Coordinates of C-alpha atoms and ligand atoms in Angstrom, one line a residue:
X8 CA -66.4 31.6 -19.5
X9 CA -66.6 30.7 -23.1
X10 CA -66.1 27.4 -22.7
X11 CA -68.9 27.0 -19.6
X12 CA -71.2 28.5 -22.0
X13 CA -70.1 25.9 -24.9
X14 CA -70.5 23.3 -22.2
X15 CA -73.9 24.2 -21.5
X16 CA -74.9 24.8 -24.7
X17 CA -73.8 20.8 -25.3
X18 CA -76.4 20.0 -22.4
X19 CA -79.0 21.6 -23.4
X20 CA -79.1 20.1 -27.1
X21 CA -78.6 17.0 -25.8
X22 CA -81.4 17.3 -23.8
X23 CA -84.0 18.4 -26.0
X24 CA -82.4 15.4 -29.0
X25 CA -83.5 13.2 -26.1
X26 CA -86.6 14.6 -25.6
X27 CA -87.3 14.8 -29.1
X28 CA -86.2 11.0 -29.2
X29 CA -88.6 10.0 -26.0
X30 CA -91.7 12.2 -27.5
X31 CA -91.3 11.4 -31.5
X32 CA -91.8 7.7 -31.2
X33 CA -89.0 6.8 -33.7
X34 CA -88.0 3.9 -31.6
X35 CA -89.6 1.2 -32.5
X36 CA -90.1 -1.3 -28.8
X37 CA -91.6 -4.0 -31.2
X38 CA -90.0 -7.4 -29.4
X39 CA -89.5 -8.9 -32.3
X40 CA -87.4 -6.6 -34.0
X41 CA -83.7 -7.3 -32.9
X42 CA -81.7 -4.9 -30.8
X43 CA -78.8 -2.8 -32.4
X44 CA -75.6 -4.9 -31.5
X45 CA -74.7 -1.4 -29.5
X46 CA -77.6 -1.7 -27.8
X47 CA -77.3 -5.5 -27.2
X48 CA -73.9 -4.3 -25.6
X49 CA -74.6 -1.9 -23.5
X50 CA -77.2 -3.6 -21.4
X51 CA -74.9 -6.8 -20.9
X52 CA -72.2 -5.3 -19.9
X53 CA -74.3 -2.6 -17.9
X54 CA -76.0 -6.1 -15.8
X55 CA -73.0 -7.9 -15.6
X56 CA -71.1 -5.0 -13.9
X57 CA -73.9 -4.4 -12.0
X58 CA -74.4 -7.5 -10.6
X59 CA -70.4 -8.4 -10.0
X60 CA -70.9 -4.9 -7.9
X61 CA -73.8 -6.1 -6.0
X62 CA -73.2 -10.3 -5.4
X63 CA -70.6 -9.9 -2.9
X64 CA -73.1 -8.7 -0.4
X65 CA -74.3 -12.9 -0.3
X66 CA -73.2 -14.8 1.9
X67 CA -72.6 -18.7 0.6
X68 CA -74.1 -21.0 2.8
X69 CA -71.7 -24.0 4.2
X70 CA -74.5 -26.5 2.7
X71 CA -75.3 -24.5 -0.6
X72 CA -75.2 -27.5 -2.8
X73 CA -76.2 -30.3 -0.5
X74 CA -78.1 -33.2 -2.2
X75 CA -81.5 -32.2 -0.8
X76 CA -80.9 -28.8 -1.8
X77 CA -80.1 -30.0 -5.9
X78 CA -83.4 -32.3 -5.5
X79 CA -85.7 -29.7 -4.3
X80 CA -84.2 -26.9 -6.3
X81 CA -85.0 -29.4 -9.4
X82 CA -88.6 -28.9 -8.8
X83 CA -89.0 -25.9 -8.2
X84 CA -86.9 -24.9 -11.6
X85 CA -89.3 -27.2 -13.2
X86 CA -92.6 -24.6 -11.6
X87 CA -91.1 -21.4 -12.2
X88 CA -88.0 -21.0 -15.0
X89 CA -88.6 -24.1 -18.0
X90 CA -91.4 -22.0 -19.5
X91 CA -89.1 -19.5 -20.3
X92 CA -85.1 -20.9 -20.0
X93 CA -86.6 -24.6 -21.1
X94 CA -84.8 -28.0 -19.6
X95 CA -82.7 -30.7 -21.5
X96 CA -85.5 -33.0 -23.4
X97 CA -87.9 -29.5 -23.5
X98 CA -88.7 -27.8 -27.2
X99 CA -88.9 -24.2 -27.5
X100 CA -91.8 -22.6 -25.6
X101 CA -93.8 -19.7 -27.5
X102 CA -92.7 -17.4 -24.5
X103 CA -88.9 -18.4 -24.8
X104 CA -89.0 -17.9 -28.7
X105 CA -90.9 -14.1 -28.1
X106 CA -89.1 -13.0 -25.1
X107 CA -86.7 -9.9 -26.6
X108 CA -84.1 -10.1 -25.1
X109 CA -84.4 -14.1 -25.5
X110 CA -84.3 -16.1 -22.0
X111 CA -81.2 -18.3 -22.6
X112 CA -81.1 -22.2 -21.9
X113 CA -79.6 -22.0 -18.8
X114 CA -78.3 -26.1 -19.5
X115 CA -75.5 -24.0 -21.8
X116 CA -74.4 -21.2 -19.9
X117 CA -73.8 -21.9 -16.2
X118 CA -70.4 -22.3 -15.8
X119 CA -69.2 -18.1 -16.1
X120 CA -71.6 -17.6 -13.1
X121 CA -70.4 -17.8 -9.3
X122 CA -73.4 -19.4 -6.7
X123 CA -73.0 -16.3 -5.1
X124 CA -73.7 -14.4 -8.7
X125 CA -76.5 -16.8 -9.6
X126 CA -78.3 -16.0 -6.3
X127 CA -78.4 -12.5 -6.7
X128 CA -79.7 -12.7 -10.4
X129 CA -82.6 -15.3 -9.2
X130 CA -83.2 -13.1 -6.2
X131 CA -83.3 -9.7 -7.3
X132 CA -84.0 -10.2 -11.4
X133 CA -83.0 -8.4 -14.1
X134 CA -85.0 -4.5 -15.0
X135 CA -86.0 -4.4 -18.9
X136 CA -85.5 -8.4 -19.8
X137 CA -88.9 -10.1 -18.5
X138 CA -86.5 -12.1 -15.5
X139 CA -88.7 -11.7 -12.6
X140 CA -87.2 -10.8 -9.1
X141 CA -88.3 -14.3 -7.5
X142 CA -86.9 -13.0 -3.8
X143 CA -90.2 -11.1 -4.3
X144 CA -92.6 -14.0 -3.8
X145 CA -89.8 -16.7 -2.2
X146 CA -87.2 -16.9 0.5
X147 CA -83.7 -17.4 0.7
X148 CA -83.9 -21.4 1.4
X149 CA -85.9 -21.9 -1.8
X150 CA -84.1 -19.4 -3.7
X151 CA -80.8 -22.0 -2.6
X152 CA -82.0 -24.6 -3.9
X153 CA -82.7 -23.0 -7.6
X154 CA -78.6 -22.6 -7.6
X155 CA -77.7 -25.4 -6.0
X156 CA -80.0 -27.0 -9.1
X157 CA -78.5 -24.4 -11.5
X158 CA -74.6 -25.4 -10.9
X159 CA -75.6 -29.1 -11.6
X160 CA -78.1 -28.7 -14.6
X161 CA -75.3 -28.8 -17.3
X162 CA -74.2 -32.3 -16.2
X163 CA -78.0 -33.5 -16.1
X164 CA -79.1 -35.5 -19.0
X165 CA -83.0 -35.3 -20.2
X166 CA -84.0 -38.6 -18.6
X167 CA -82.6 -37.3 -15.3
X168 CA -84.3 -34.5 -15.3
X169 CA -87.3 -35.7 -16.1
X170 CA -86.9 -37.9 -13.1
X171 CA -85.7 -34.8 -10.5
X172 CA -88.6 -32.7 -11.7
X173 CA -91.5 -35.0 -11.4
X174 CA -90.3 -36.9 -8.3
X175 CA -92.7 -36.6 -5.3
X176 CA -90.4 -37.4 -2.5
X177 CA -90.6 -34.2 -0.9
X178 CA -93.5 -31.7 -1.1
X179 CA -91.5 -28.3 -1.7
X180 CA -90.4 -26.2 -5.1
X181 CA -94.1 -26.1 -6.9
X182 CA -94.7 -22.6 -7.3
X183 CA -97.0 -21.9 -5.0
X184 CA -96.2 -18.2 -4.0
X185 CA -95.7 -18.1 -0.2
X186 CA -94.6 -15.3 1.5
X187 CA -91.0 -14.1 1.8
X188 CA -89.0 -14.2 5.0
X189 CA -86.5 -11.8 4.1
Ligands
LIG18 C1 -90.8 -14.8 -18.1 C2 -89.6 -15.5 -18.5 C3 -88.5 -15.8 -17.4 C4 -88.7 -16.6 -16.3 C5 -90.0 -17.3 -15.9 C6 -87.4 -16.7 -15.7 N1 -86.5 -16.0 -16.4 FE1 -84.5 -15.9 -16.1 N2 -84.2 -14.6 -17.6 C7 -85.2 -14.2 -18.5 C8 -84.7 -13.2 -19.4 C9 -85.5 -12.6 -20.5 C10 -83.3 -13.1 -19.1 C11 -82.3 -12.1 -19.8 C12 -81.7 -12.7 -21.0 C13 -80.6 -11.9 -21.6 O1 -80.6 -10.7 -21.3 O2 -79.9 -12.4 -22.3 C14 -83.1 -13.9 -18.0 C15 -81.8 -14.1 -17.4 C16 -81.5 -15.0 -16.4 C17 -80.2 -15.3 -15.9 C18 -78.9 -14.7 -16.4 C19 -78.4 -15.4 -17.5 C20 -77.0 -15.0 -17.9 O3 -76.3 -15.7 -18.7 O4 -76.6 -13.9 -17.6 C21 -80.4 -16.3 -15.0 C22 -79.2 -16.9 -14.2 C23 -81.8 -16.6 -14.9 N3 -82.5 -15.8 -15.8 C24 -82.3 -17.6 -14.0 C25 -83.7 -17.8 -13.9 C26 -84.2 -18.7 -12.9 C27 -83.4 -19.6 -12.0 C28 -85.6 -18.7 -13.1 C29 -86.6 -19.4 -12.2 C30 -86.5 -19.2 -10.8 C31 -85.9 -17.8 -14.2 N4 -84.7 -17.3 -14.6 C32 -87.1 -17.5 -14.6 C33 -86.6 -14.6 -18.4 C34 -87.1 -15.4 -17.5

């Protein structure tokens, strides 16, 4: 009995130091004050487990990184994600540089993440970073091409890009918000 009681007891202070915590205003949200390196920790690891949990629920499909899917993913990466995870030959936007957690270049840091992975991140975003769910306000096909342009972006110089981004040779990937067909 004794040691229910402790146990409760344990609960209940915990409870009230959180609500004390929540109510005091001691935490300072300003974005451009770092995160503890705990902190910083714990929501990495939290996403990336959650999302390894989640991604096998999407289904590859046989075409995912077809040419025309690369060339109209280019453009639509260009509309919706270099403001904030920039493009090789773009500087530093002021929302990249005041984004807390910072939006990475995406350029650097593609090769740890499976199509399948991507997809889920692009489609479904990430809760308390500023990375929008985009499966929101696109469908599947468009959301493709974004990996399929993803998965080759390291390899793509700055002249190239400029190139893939501004070509006109098919009308899709400007950001023009229709519907979703999920
Ligand atoms: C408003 C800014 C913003 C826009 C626009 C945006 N993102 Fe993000 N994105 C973020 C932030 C912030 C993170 C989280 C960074 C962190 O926690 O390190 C993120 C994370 C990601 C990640 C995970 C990176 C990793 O290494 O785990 C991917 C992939 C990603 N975004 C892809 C995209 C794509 C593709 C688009 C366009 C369709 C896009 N983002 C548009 C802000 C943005």
């Amino acid at each position: 009995m004794t040691v229910l009681k402790t146990l409760i007891s344990v609960v209940v202070i915990a409870i009230v130091a959180l609500l004390i915590f929540v109510y005091s205003g001691v935490y300072n949200v300003a974005a451009d004050e770092p995160h503890l390196s705990v902190i910083r920790w714990a929501m990495e690891t939290t996403r990336s487990n959650s999302v390894k949990r989640r991604d096998d629920s999407v289904t590859l499909p046989a075409d995912w990184n077809s040419l025309q899917r690369v060339e109209q993913g280019a453009k639509s990466y260009a509309a919706m994600c270099q403001i904030c995870h920039l493009a090789p030959g773009v500087e530093p936007t002021a929302i990249h540089k005041g984004l807390n957690p910072r939006p990475p270049r995406l350029s650097e840091e593609m090769s740890h993440h499976s199509p399948e992975n991507l997809f889920w991140i692009v489609k479904h975003g990430i809760k308390m970073t500023g990375m929008p769910a985009w499966g929101v306000s696109h469908n599947d096909e468009e959301l493709w091409g974004i990996v399929a342009f993803l998965k080759k972006l390291p390899e793509v110089s700055a002249q190239e890009y400029k190139a893939m981004s501004q070509s006109t040779s098919s009308g899709h990937g400007q950001d023009h918000g229709h519907s979703s067909s999920k």
